[in-house]
Amino acid sequence: MEAAAVPRTPAGIAARIPSPVEEVRDERLGGVRLLLKRDDLIHPEIPGNKWRKLKYNLAPGRVLTFGGAYSNHIRAVAAAGAACGFETIGVIRGEEHLPLNPSLAYAVERGMRLAYLDRSAYRRKHTPEVIDALRAEFGDFRLLPEGGSNAAAVRGCAEIAPELDAQLGGRYDLVCCPVGTGGTLAGLAAGLPPGRRAIGFSALKGGEFLDDEVARLQREALGRVTGDWRVECGFHFGGYARSTPELREFADGFAARHGLRLDLVYVAKMMYGIFTLARELAPGTVVVAVITG
Ligand SMILES: Cc1ncc(COP(=O)(O)O)c(C=O)c1O
């Protein structure tokens, strides 16, 4: 594990970059070597892929973004706004419930203004009609999509692989990450050197559409679809934010053996998938799991 470097980024946020790499030794992996890219340690309030995605989205001015009432993205944008001194507006799906839940209370403490859209308006959140109404209410803003996946986010996530190359001297074969909107995988895969591949594990049921999303995001950011990647859809455990006793048991066992509690919504699903797919990989294969939060 590398020393904890904490440089200040141009945006003024102290971040632990490069994030550390740690090896997991586990007999259940057979002959496969598993390394964890600990992006969860990048920043206490803007961890993992949140920091990667926000890095090139941070600029002075007013930012408006969307999310559910428990969204980690909303929290991270509020924290980034407070750290960098720009205004943030969070548009939340559904009605206001008082007192605010801990996520939204945290966002407000960090200076975020909240607005609410009922579920039908929320589904139309990217239409000119809804955006114009929000501009009439809040003035001009930069719009960050739900989940923060846009071209700038893809460029931020494309820095994961060059970091790994420097840390591991290129000695890895496969890099894995969880997938929600596809931005992290789009960037991760785009940054890979030739001969390395990426697998994204969908945390959503019916994630087959994510191939198109990842390709769309790569085209938007880089003008082309690039990198050797695929989305694995067999480890959603019932769908977004769902889990099963089997997944929870796996995460408990992983925490007991390795001292790391995996986030059940995304990271534990990826890790379960890696442990399953490891049975099919050649002994000696080096797999890197990006701990995205
Ligand atoms: C911890 C964690 N991992 C992975 C993801 C999925 O990333 P993406 O939406 O870029 O596919 C998210 C959602 O943003 C997340 O919170």
PDB file of C-alpha atoms and ligand atoms in Angstrom:
ATOM      1  CA  MET A   1       0.000   0.000   0.000  1.00  0.00           C
ATOM      2  CA  GLU A   2       1.375   3.474  -0.935  1.00  0.00           C
ATOM      3  CA  ALA A   3       1.848   6.343   1.491  1.00  0.00           C
ATOM      4  CA  ALA A   4      -1.219   8.527   1.921  1.00  0.00           C
ATOM      5  CA  ALA A   5      -0.453  11.383  -0.458  1.00  0.00           C
ATOM      6  CA  VAL A   6      -2.959  14.199  -0.061  1.00  0.00           C
ATOM      7  CA  PRO A   7      -2.297  16.744  -2.805  1.00  0.00           C
ATOM      8  CA  ARG A   8      -4.616  19.665  -3.468  1.00  0.00           C
ATOM      9  CA  THR A   9      -6.301  19.531  -6.849  1.00  0.00           C
ATOM     10  CA  PRO A  10      -6.753  22.652  -8.944  1.00  0.00           C
ATOM     11  CA  ALA A  11     -10.310  22.699  -7.658  1.00  0.00           C
ATOM     12  CA  GLY A  12      -8.925  23.165  -4.163  1.00  0.00           C
ATOM     13  CA  ILE A  13     -10.062  19.871  -2.694  1.00  0.00           C
ATOM     14  CA  ALA A  14      -7.547  17.807  -0.743  1.00  0.00           C
ATOM     15  CA  ALA A  15      -7.774  14.356  -2.300  1.00  0.00           C
ATOM     16  CA  ARG A  16      -5.875  11.117  -1.860  1.00  0.00           C
ATOM     17  CA  ILE A  17      -4.647  10.614  -5.398  1.00  0.00           C
ATOM     18  CA  PRO A  18      -3.429   8.151  -6.487  1.00  0.00           C
ATOM     19  CA  SER A  19      -5.806   6.097  -4.405  1.00  0.00           C
ATOM     20  CA  PRO A  20      -4.053   3.155  -2.717  1.00  0.00           C
ATOM     21  CA  VAL A  21      -3.913  -0.350  -4.171  1.00  0.00           C
ATOM     22  CA  GLU A  22      -4.214  -3.280  -1.749  1.00  0.00           C
ATOM     23  CA  GLU A  23      -4.022  -6.995  -2.364  1.00  0.00           C
ATOM     24  CA  VAL A  24      -6.728  -9.347  -1.080  1.00  0.00           C
ATOM     25  CA  ARG A  25      -5.515 -12.846  -0.300  1.00  0.00           C
ATOM     26  CA  ASP A  26      -8.407 -15.257  -0.298  1.00  0.00           C
ATOM     27  CA  GLU A  27      -8.330 -18.973  -1.028  1.00  0.00           C
ATOM     28  CA  ARG A  28     -11.795 -18.686  -2.627  1.00  0.00           C
ATOM     29  CA  LEU A  29     -10.135 -16.913  -5.563  1.00  0.00           C
ATOM     30  CA  GLY A  30      -8.204 -20.024  -6.580  1.00  0.00           C
ATOM     31  CA  GLY A  31      -5.071 -18.911  -8.430  1.00  0.00           C
ATOM     32  CA  VAL A  32      -6.418 -15.483  -9.349  1.00  0.00           C
ATOM     33  CA  ARG A  33      -4.764 -12.414  -7.769  1.00  0.00           C
ATOM     34  CA  LEU A  34      -7.185  -9.721  -6.630  1.00  0.00           C
ATOM     35  CA  LEU A  35      -6.146  -6.122  -6.025  1.00  0.00           C
ATOM     36  CA  LEU A  36      -8.429  -3.424  -4.666  1.00  0.00           C
ATOM     37  CA  LYS A  37      -8.132   0.105  -6.072  1.00  0.00           C
ATOM     38  CA  ARG A  38      -9.314   1.966  -2.980  1.00  0.00           C
ATOM     39  CA  ASP A  39     -11.071   4.938  -4.562  1.00  0.00           C
ATOM     40  CA  ASP A  40     -13.333   4.933  -1.505  1.00  0.00           C
ATOM     41  CA  LEU A  41     -10.399   6.522   0.356  1.00  0.00           C
ATOM     42  CA  ILE A  42      -9.984   9.468  -2.048  1.00  0.00           C
ATOM     43  CA  HIS A  43     -11.983  11.920   0.060  1.00  0.00           C
ATOM     44  CA  PRO A  44     -14.188  11.443   3.132  1.00  0.00           C
ATOM     45  CA  GLU A  45     -17.114  13.466   1.767  1.00  0.00           C
ATOM     46  CA  ILE A  46     -16.589  13.029  -1.982  1.00  0.00           C
ATOM     47  CA  PRO A  47     -15.464   9.394  -2.182  1.00  0.00           C
ATOM     48  CA  GLY A  48     -14.798   7.040  -5.024  1.00  0.00           C
ATOM     49  CA  ASN A  49     -16.333   7.587  -8.390  1.00  0.00           C
ATOM     50  CA  LYS A  50     -18.055  10.722  -7.053  1.00  0.00           C
ATOM     51  CA  TRP A  51     -14.729  12.505  -6.864  1.00  0.00           C
ATOM     52  CA  ARG A  52     -13.568  11.128 -10.213  1.00  0.00           C
ATOM     53  CA  LYS A  53     -16.780  12.256 -11.878  1.00  0.00           C
ATOM     54  CA  LEU A  54     -16.873  15.674 -10.278  1.00  0.00           C
ATOM     55  CA  LYS A  55     -13.215  16.548 -10.797  1.00  0.00           C
ATOM     56  CA  TYR A  56     -13.687  18.085 -14.266  1.00  0.00           C
ATOM     57  CA  ASN A  57     -17.212  19.214 -13.512  1.00  0.00           C
ATOM     58  CA  LEU A  58     -16.072  21.545 -10.737  1.00  0.00           C
ATOM     59  CA  ALA A  59     -16.004  25.110 -11.909  1.00  0.00           C
ATOM     60  CA  PRO A  60     -17.118  28.402 -10.451  1.00  0.00           C
ATOM     61  CA  GLY A  61     -20.777  29.230 -10.948  1.00  0.00           C
ATOM     62  CA  ARG A  62     -24.051  27.594 -10.060  1.00  0.00           C
ATOM     63  CA  VAL A  63     -24.580  23.866 -10.534  1.00  0.00           C
ATOM     64  CA  LEU A  64     -27.942  22.139 -10.604  1.00  0.00           C
ATOM     65  CA  THR A  65     -28.289  18.403 -10.425  1.00  0.00           C
ATOM     66  CA  PHE A  66     -30.865  15.683  -9.814  1.00  0.00           C
ATOM     67  CA  GLY A  67     -31.215  12.745  -7.466  1.00  0.00           C
ATOM     68  CA  GLY A  68     -33.366  10.659  -5.173  1.00  0.00           C
ATOM     69  CA  ALA A  69     -33.896  11.596  -1.533  1.00  0.00           C
ATOM     70  CA  TYR A  70     -31.038   9.309  -0.434  1.00  0.00           C
ATOM     71  CA  SER A  71     -28.714  10.027  -3.356  1.00  0.00           C
ATOM     72  CA  ASN A  72     -24.968   9.833  -2.681  1.00  0.00           C
ATOM     73  CA  HIS A  73     -24.486  11.974  -5.777  1.00  0.00           C
ATOM     74  CA  ILE A  74     -26.544  14.806  -4.216  1.00  0.00           C
ATOM     75  CA  ARG A  75     -24.449  14.604  -1.037  1.00  0.00           C
ATOM     76  CA  ALA A  76     -21.185  14.638  -2.985  1.00  0.00           C
ATOM     77  CA  VAL A  77     -22.198  17.616  -5.144  1.00  0.00           C
ATOM     78  CA  ALA A  78     -23.212  19.551  -2.023  1.00  0.00           C
ATOM     79  CA  ALA A  79     -19.885  18.724  -0.358  1.00  0.00           C
ATOM     80  CA  ALA A  80     -17.916  19.683  -3.491  1.00  0.00           C
ATOM     81  CA  GLY A  81     -19.812  22.977  -3.744  1.00  0.00           C
ATOM     82  CA  ALA A  82     -19.006  23.799  -0.127  1.00  0.00           C
ATOM     83  CA  ALA A  83     -15.332  22.845  -0.573  1.00  0.00           C
ATOM     84  CA  CYS A  84     -14.899  24.860  -3.783  1.00  0.00           C
ATOM     85  CA  GLY A  85     -17.192  27.753  -2.983  1.00  0.00           C
ATOM     86  CA  PHE A  86     -19.791  27.370  -5.708  1.00  0.00           C
ATOM     87  CA  GLU A  87     -23.561  27.366  -5.446  1.00  0.00           C
ATOM     88  CA  THR A  88     -25.408  24.061  -5.694  1.00  0.00           C
ATOM     89  CA  ILE A  89     -29.042  23.208  -6.276  1.00  0.00           C
ATOM     90  CA  GLY A  90     -30.359  19.688  -5.786  1.00  0.00           C
ATOM     91  CA  VAL A  91     -33.591  18.740  -7.520  1.00  0.00           C
ATOM     92  CA  ILE A  92     -35.065  15.830  -5.605  1.00  0.00           C
ATOM     93  CA  ARG A  93     -37.467  13.179  -6.901  1.00  0.00           C
ATOM     94  CA  GLY A  94     -40.792  13.221  -5.033  1.00  0.00           C
ATOM     95  CA  GLU A  95     -42.272  15.453  -2.388  1.00  0.00           C
ATOM     96  CA  GLU A  96     -40.602  17.273   0.448  1.00  0.00           C
ATOM     97  CA  HIS A  97     -40.692  15.386   3.760  1.00  0.00           C
ATOM     98  CA  LEU A  98     -39.852  17.245   6.945  1.00  0.00           C
ATOM     99  CA  PRO A  99     -37.750  16.814   8.911  1.00  0.00           C
ATOM    100  CA  LEU A 100     -35.254  16.180   6.129  1.00  0.00           C
ATOM    101  CA  ASN A 101     -33.625  12.748   6.075  1.00  0.00           C
ATOM    102  CA  PRO A 102     -29.914  12.667   7.043  1.00  0.00           C
ATOM    103  CA  SER A 103     -28.726  12.777   3.388  1.00  0.00           C
ATOM    104  CA  LEU A 104     -30.742  15.873   2.506  1.00  0.00           C
ATOM    105  CA  ALA A 105     -30.054  17.529   5.870  1.00  0.00           C
ATOM    106  CA  TYR A 106     -26.354  17.043   5.150  1.00  0.00           C
ATOM    107  CA  ALA A 107     -26.751  18.590   1.679  1.00  0.00           C
ATOM    108  CA  VAL A 108     -28.520  21.631   3.132  1.00  0.00           C
ATOM    109  CA  GLU A 109     -25.808  21.990   5.807  1.00  0.00           C
ATOM    110  CA  ARG A 110     -23.291  22.159   2.949  1.00  0.00           C
ATOM    111  CA  GLY A 111     -25.238  25.044   1.439  1.00  0.00           C
ATOM    112  CA  MET A 112     -27.254  23.179  -1.206  1.00  0.00           C
ATOM    113  CA  ARG A 113     -30.676  24.606  -2.071  1.00  0.00           C
ATOM    114  CA  LEU A 114     -33.294  21.913  -2.623  1.00  0.00           C
ATOM    115  CA  ALA A 115     -36.225  21.762  -5.009  1.00  0.00           C
ATOM    116  CA  TYR A 116     -38.660  18.901  -5.543  1.00  0.00           C
ATOM    117  CA  LEU A 117     -40.270  17.442  -8.651  1.00  0.00           C
ATOM    118  CA  ASP A 118     -43.171  15.011  -8.487  1.00  0.00           C
ATOM    119  CA  ARG A 119     -42.450  11.661 -10.083  1.00  0.00           C
ATOM    120  CA  SER A 120     -44.049  12.524 -13.400  1.00  0.00           C
ATOM    121  CA  ALA A 121     -42.152  15.830 -13.772  1.00  0.00           C
ATOM    122  CA  TYR A 122     -38.989  14.069 -12.581  1.00  0.00           C
ATOM    123  CA  ARG A 123     -39.243  11.594 -15.445  1.00  0.00           C
ATOM    124  CA  ARG A 124     -39.288  14.604 -17.800  1.00  0.00           C
ATOM    125  CA  LYS A 125     -36.443  16.368 -15.975  1.00  0.00           C
ATOM    126  CA  HIS A 126     -34.228  16.770 -19.036  1.00  0.00           C
ATOM    127  CA  THR A 127     -36.970  18.261 -21.237  1.00  0.00           C
ATOM    128  CA  PRO A 128     -36.781  21.982 -22.111  1.00  0.00           C
ATOM    129  CA  GLU A 129     -40.106  22.555 -20.350  1.00  0.00           C
ATOM    130  CA  VAL A 130     -38.812  21.357 -16.960  1.00  0.00           C
ATOM    131  CA  ILE A 131     -35.359  22.925 -17.373  1.00  0.00           C
ATOM    132  CA  ASP A 132     -36.870  26.294 -18.346  1.00  0.00           C
ATOM    133  CA  ALA A 133     -39.089  26.232 -15.247  1.00  0.00           C
ATOM    134  CA  LEU A 134     -36.014  25.514 -13.100  1.00  0.00           C
ATOM    135  CA  ARG A 135     -34.095  28.384 -14.770  1.00  0.00           C
ATOM    136  CA  ALA A 136     -37.028  30.702 -14.093  1.00  0.00           C
ATOM    137  CA  GLU A 137     -36.861  29.714 -10.421  1.00  0.00           C
ATOM    138  CA  PHE A 138     -33.085  29.625  -9.860  1.00  0.00           C
ATOM    139  CA  GLY A 139     -31.509  31.710 -12.638  1.00  0.00           C
ATOM    140  CA  ASP A 140     -28.857  30.327 -14.971  1.00  0.00           C
ATOM    141  CA  PHE A 141     -26.988  27.141 -13.991  1.00  0.00           C
ATOM    142  CA  ARG A 142     -24.774  24.384 -15.297  1.00  0.00           C
ATOM    143  CA  LEU A 143     -26.688  21.154 -15.419  1.00  0.00           C
ATOM    144  CA  LEU A 144     -25.140  17.991 -14.107  1.00  0.00           C
ATOM    145  CA  PRO A 145     -27.176  14.895 -14.969  1.00  0.00           C
ATOM    146  CA  GLU A 146     -28.483  12.493 -12.339  1.00  0.00           C
ATOM    147  CA  GLY A 147     -25.597  10.283 -11.196  1.00  0.00           C
ATOM    148  CA  GLY A 148     -23.142  12.874 -12.545  1.00  0.00           C
ATOM    149  CA  SER A 149     -22.337  10.926 -15.732  1.00  0.00           C
ATOM    150  CA  ASN A 150     -21.415  13.277 -18.564  1.00  0.00           C
ATOM    151  CA  ALA A 151     -18.386  13.794 -20.820  1.00  0.00           C
ATOM    152  CA  ALA A 152     -16.369  15.528 -18.072  1.00  0.00           C
ATOM    153  CA  ALA A 153     -17.138  12.650 -15.693  1.00  0.00           C
ATOM    154  CA  VAL A 154     -15.903  10.125 -18.252  1.00  0.00           C
ATOM    155  CA  ARG A 155     -12.641  12.087 -18.576  1.00  0.00           C
ATOM    156  CA  GLY A 156     -12.252  12.016 -14.784  1.00  0.00           C
ATOM    157  CA  CYS A 157     -12.811   8.246 -14.622  1.00  0.00           C
ATOM    158  CA  ALA A 158     -10.374   7.721 -17.504  1.00  0.00           C
ATOM    159  CA  GLU A 159      -7.607   8.632 -15.027  1.00  0.00           C
ATOM    160  CA  ILE A 160      -8.068   5.406 -13.043  1.00  0.00           C
ATOM    161  CA  ALA A 161      -6.180   3.185 -15.499  1.00  0.00           C
ATOM    162  CA  PRO A 162      -3.104   5.444 -15.936  1.00  0.00           C
ATOM    163  CA  GLU A 163      -2.869   5.547 -12.131  1.00  0.00           C
ATOM    164  CA  LEU A 164      -2.955   1.749 -12.049  1.00  0.00           C
ATOM    165  CA  ASP A 165      -0.342   1.532 -14.802  1.00  0.00           C
ATOM    166  CA  ALA A 166       2.007   3.683 -12.732  1.00  0.00           C
ATOM    167  CA  GLN A 167       1.258   1.829  -9.474  1.00  0.00           C
ATOM    168  CA  LEU A 168       1.439  -1.701 -10.872  1.00  0.00           C
ATOM    169  CA  GLY A 169       3.901  -1.222 -13.688  1.00  0.00           C
ATOM    170  CA  GLY A 170       1.183  -2.418 -16.071  1.00  0.00           C
ATOM    171  CA  ARG A 171       1.010  -5.828 -14.331  1.00  0.00           C
ATOM    172  CA  TYR A 172      -2.735  -6.415 -14.371  1.00  0.00           C
ATOM    173  CA  ASP A 173      -5.122  -8.071 -16.811  1.00  0.00           C
ATOM    174  CA  LEU A 174      -8.675  -7.123 -15.948  1.00  0.00           C
ATOM    175  CA  VAL A 175     -10.241  -4.142 -14.140  1.00  0.00           C
ATOM    176  CA  CYS A 176     -13.754  -4.322 -12.686  1.00  0.00           C
ATOM    177  CA  CYS A 177     -16.191  -1.685 -11.470  1.00  0.00           C
ATOM    178  CA  PRO A 178     -19.874  -1.551 -10.576  1.00  0.00           C
ATOM    179  CA  VAL A 179     -22.291   0.043 -13.053  1.00  0.00           C
ATOM    180  CA  GLY A 180     -25.287   2.289 -12.395  1.00  0.00           C
ATOM    181  CA  THR A 181     -25.416   4.897 -15.156  1.00  0.00           C
ATOM    182  CA  GLY A 182     -22.292   3.675 -16.977  1.00  0.00           C
ATOM    183  CA  GLY A 183     -20.064   6.749 -16.601  1.00  0.00           C
ATOM    184  CA  THR A 184     -17.451   5.057 -14.453  1.00  0.00           C
ATOM    185  CA  LEU A 185     -17.058   2.076 -16.799  1.00  0.00           C
ATOM    186  CA  ALA A 186     -17.031   4.346 -19.871  1.00  0.00           C
ATOM    187  CA  GLY A 187     -14.059   6.280 -18.469  1.00  0.00           C
ATOM    188  CA  LEU A 188     -12.265   3.351 -16.873  1.00  0.00           C
ATOM    189  CA  ALA A 189     -12.325   1.357 -20.122  1.00  0.00           C
ATOM    190  CA  ALA A 190     -11.299   4.360 -22.225  1.00  0.00           C
ATOM    191  CA  GLY A 191      -8.139   4.820 -20.158  1.00  0.00           C
ATOM    192  CA  LEU A 192      -6.941   1.202 -20.408  1.00  0.00           C
ATOM    193  CA  PRO A 193      -3.753   0.418 -22.297  1.00  0.00           C
ATOM    194  CA  PRO A 194      -3.916  -2.187 -25.096  1.00  0.00           C
ATOM    195  CA  GLY A 195      -4.300  -5.761 -23.927  1.00  0.00           C
ATOM    196  CA  ARG A 196      -6.194  -4.919 -20.708  1.00  0.00           C
ATOM    197  CA  ARG A 197      -9.937  -5.321 -20.389  1.00  0.00           C
ATOM    198  CA  ALA A 198     -12.717  -4.041 -18.174  1.00  0.00           C
ATOM    199  CA  ILE A 199     -15.905  -5.645 -16.887  1.00  0.00           C
ATOM    200  CA  GLY A 200     -18.672  -3.528 -15.353  1.00  0.00           C
ATOM    201  CA  PHE A 201     -21.155  -5.299 -13.070  1.00  0.00           C
ATOM    202  CA  SER A 202     -24.665  -3.916 -13.393  1.00  0.00           C
ATOM    203  CA  ALA A 203     -26.314  -3.088 -10.064  1.00  0.00           C
ATOM    204  CA  LEU A 204     -29.618  -2.787 -11.946  1.00  0.00           C
ATOM    205  CA  LYS A 205     -31.980  -5.469 -13.115  1.00  0.00           C
ATOM    206  CA  GLY A 206     -32.381  -5.389 -16.899  1.00  0.00           C
ATOM    207  CA  GLY A 207     -29.012  -3.665 -17.273  1.00  0.00           C
ATOM    208  CA  GLU A 208     -28.637  -4.844 -20.884  1.00  0.00           C
ATOM    209  CA  PHE A 209     -29.350  -1.250 -22.062  1.00  0.00           C
ATOM    210  CA  LEU A 210     -26.138  -0.166 -20.318  1.00  0.00           C
ATOM    211  CA  ASP A 211     -23.966  -1.302 -23.252  1.00  0.00           C
ATOM    212  CA  ASP A 212     -25.573   1.459 -25.303  1.00  0.00           C
ATOM    213  CA  GLU A 213     -25.252   3.956 -22.465  1.00  0.00           C
ATOM    214  CA  VAL A 214     -21.538   3.284 -21.961  1.00  0.00           C
ATOM    215  CA  ALA A 215     -20.967   3.571 -25.728  1.00  0.00           C
ATOM    216  CA  ARG A 216     -22.991   6.808 -25.858  1.00  0.00           C
ATOM    217  CA  LEU A 217     -20.993   8.324 -22.994  1.00  0.00           C
ATOM    218  CA  GLN A 218     -17.686   7.364 -24.636  1.00  0.00           C
ATOM    219  CA  ARG A 219     -18.825   8.923 -27.910  1.00  0.00           C
ATOM    220  CA  GLU A 220     -19.896  12.092 -26.112  1.00  0.00           C
ATOM    221  CA  ALA A 221     -16.608  12.370 -24.218  1.00  0.00           C
ATOM    222  CA  LEU A 222     -14.106  11.051 -26.744  1.00  0.00           C
ATOM    223  CA  GLY A 223     -15.844  10.980 -30.105  1.00  0.00           C
ATOM    224  CA  ARG A 224     -15.652   7.192 -30.376  1.00  0.00           C
ATOM    225  CA  VAL A 225     -16.345   3.901 -28.599  1.00  0.00           C
ATOM    226  CA  THR A 226     -13.081   2.605 -27.225  1.00  0.00           C
ATOM    227  CA  GLY A 227     -11.458   0.002 -24.983  1.00  0.00           C
ATOM    228  CA  ASP A 228     -12.114  -3.690 -24.448  1.00  0.00           C
ATOM    229  CA  TRP A 229     -15.095  -3.728 -22.099  1.00  0.00           C
ATOM    230  CA  ARG A 230     -18.413  -5.411 -21.389  1.00  0.00           C
ATOM    231  CA  VAL A 231     -21.299  -5.100 -18.949  1.00  0.00           C
ATOM    232  CA  GLU A 232     -22.046  -8.220 -16.894  1.00  0.00           C
ATOM    233  CA  CYS A 233     -25.735  -8.346 -15.998  1.00  0.00           C
ATOM    234  CA  GLY A 234     -25.922 -11.557 -13.949  1.00  0.00           C
ATOM    235  CA  PHE A 235     -25.221 -10.135 -10.478  1.00  0.00           C
ATOM    236  CA  HIS A 236     -27.978  -7.575  -9.790  1.00  0.00           C
ATOM    237  CA  PHE A 237     -29.496  -9.530  -6.848  1.00  0.00           C
ATOM    238  CA  GLY A 238     -33.038  -8.340  -7.543  1.00  0.00           C
ATOM    239  CA  GLY A 239     -32.205  -4.882  -8.881  1.00  0.00           C
ATOM    240  CA  TYR A 240     -31.221  -1.418  -7.756  1.00  0.00           C
ATOM    241  CA  ALA A 241     -30.864  -1.131  -3.954  1.00  0.00           C
ATOM    242  CA  ARG A 242     -32.200  -4.693  -3.573  1.00  0.00           C
ATOM    243  CA  SER A 243     -30.211  -7.422  -1.939  1.00  0.00           C
ATOM    244  CA  THR A 244     -30.639 -11.069  -0.990  1.00  0.00           C
ATOM    245  CA  PRO A 245     -29.524 -13.088   2.057  1.00  0.00           C
ATOM    246  CA  GLU A 246     -26.868 -14.634  -0.208  1.00  0.00           C
ATOM    247  CA  LEU A 247     -25.378 -11.225  -1.059  1.00  0.00           C
ATOM    248  CA  ARG A 248     -25.485 -10.042   2.557  1.00  0.00           C
ATOM    249  CA  GLU A 249     -23.840 -13.259   3.713  1.00  0.00           C
ATOM    250  CA  PHE A 250     -21.124 -12.787   1.105  1.00  0.00           C
ATOM    251  CA  ALA A 251     -20.533  -9.170   2.209  1.00  0.00           C
ATOM    252  CA  ASP A 252     -20.441 -10.197   5.894  1.00  0.00           C
ATOM    253  CA  GLY A 253     -17.915 -12.925   5.088  1.00  0.00           C
ATOM    254  CA  PHE A 254     -15.775 -10.520   3.056  1.00  0.00           C
ATOM    255  CA  ALA A 255     -15.825  -7.983   5.921  1.00  0.00           C
ATOM    256  CA  ALA A 256     -14.869 -10.671   8.443  1.00  0.00           C
ATOM    257  CA  ARG A 257     -11.991 -11.999   6.319  1.00  0.00           C
ATOM    258  CA  HIS A 258     -10.641  -8.708   4.931  1.00  0.00           C
ATOM    259  CA  GLY A 259     -11.810  -5.951   7.283  1.00  0.00           C
ATOM    260  CA  LEU A 260     -13.637  -4.039   4.561  1.00  0.00           C
ATOM    261  CA  ARG A 261     -17.404  -3.508   4.602  1.00  0.00           C
ATOM    262  CA  LEU A 262     -18.630  -3.377   0.993  1.00  0.00           C
ATOM    263  CA  ASP A 263     -21.473  -1.098  -0.055  1.00  0.00           C
ATOM    264  CA  LEU A 264     -24.405  -3.438  -0.802  1.00  0.00           C
ATOM    265  CA  VAL A 265     -25.992  -1.295  -3.525  1.00  0.00           C
ATOM    266  CA  TYR A 266     -22.995  -1.434  -5.855  1.00  0.00           C
ATOM    267  CA  VAL A 267     -19.647  -2.722  -4.645  1.00  0.00           C
ATOM    268  CA  ALA A 268     -20.704  -6.001  -2.993  1.00  0.00           C
ATOM    269  CA  LYS A 269     -22.503  -7.053  -6.194  1.00  0.00           C
ATOM    270  CA  MET A 270     -19.349  -6.479  -8.230  1.00  0.00           C
ATOM    271  CA  MET A 271     -17.243  -8.368  -5.698  1.00  0.00           C
ATOM    272  CA  TYR A 272     -19.635 -11.338  -5.655  1.00  0.00           C
ATOM    273  CA  GLY A 273     -19.403 -11.359  -9.441  1.00  0.00           C
ATOM    274  CA  ILE A 274     -15.599 -11.286  -9.373  1.00  0.00           C
ATOM    275  CA  PHE A 275     -15.424 -14.193  -6.928  1.00  0.00           C
ATOM    276  CA  THR A 276     -17.775 -16.155  -9.191  1.00  0.00           C
ATOM    277  CA  LEU A 277     -16.005 -15.332 -12.464  1.00  0.00           C
ATOM    278  CA  ALA A 278     -12.597 -16.037 -10.883  1.00  0.00           C
ATOM    279  CA  ARG A 279     -13.384 -19.745 -11.236  1.00  0.00           C
ATOM    280  CA  GLU A 280     -13.243 -19.325 -15.023  1.00  0.00           C
ATOM    281  CA  LEU A 281     -10.046 -17.251 -15.149  1.00  0.00           C
ATOM    282  CA  ALA A 282      -6.579 -18.696 -15.740  1.00  0.00           C
ATOM    283  CA  PRO A 283      -4.448 -19.008 -12.589  1.00  0.00           C
ATOM    284  CA  GLY A 284      -2.159 -16.020 -12.255  1.00  0.00           C
ATOM    285  CA  THR A 285      -4.669 -13.598 -13.819  1.00  0.00           C
ATOM    286  CA  VAL A 286      -4.442 -10.236 -12.015  1.00  0.00           C
ATOM    287  CA  VAL A 287      -7.844  -8.657 -11.417  1.00  0.00           C
ATOM    288  CA  VAL A 288      -8.272  -5.121 -10.081  1.00  0.00           C
ATOM    289  CA  ALA A 289     -11.572  -4.229  -8.400  1.00  0.00           C
ATOM    290  CA  VAL A 290     -12.291  -0.512  -8.203  1.00  0.00           C
ATOM    291  CA  ILE A 291     -13.894   0.215  -4.828  1.00  0.00           C
ATOM    292  CA  THR A 292     -16.079   3.050  -6.066  1.00  0.00           C
ATOM    293  CA  GLY A 293     -17.614   4.076  -2.757  1.00  0.00           C
TER     294      GLY A 293
HETATM  295  C1  LIG B   1     -20.454   3.426  -4.939  1.00  0.00           C
HETATM  296  C2  LIG B   1     -20.906   3.512  -6.358  1.00  0.00           C
HETATM  297  N1  LIG B   1     -20.362   2.674  -7.255  1.00  0.00           N
HETATM  298  C3  LIG B   1     -20.739   2.691  -8.548  1.00  0.00           C
HETATM  299  C4  LIG B   1     -21.714   3.557  -8.998  1.00  0.00           C
HETATM  300  C5  LIG B   1     -22.122   3.487 -10.420  1.00  0.00           C
HETATM  301  O1  LIG B   1     -21.409   4.395 -11.197  1.00  0.00           O
HETATM  302  P1  LIG B   1     -21.960   4.824 -12.625  1.00  0.00           P
HETATM  303  O2  LIG B   1     -23.255   5.536 -12.381  1.00  0.00           O
HETATM  304  O3  LIG B   1     -20.909   5.736 -13.153  1.00  0.00           O
HETATM  305  O4  LIG B   1     -22.142   3.610 -13.435  1.00  0.00           O
HETATM  306  C6  LIG B   1     -22.306   4.460  -8.102  1.00  0.00           C
HETATM  307  C7  LIG B   1     -23.315   5.400  -8.561  1.00  0.00           C
HETATM  308  O5  LIG B   1     -23.032   6.491  -8.881  1.00  0.00           O
HETATM  309  C8  LIG B   1     -21.891   4.436  -6.742  1.00  0.00           C
HETATM  310  O6  LIG B   1     -22.444   5.260  -5.820  1.00  0.00           O
END
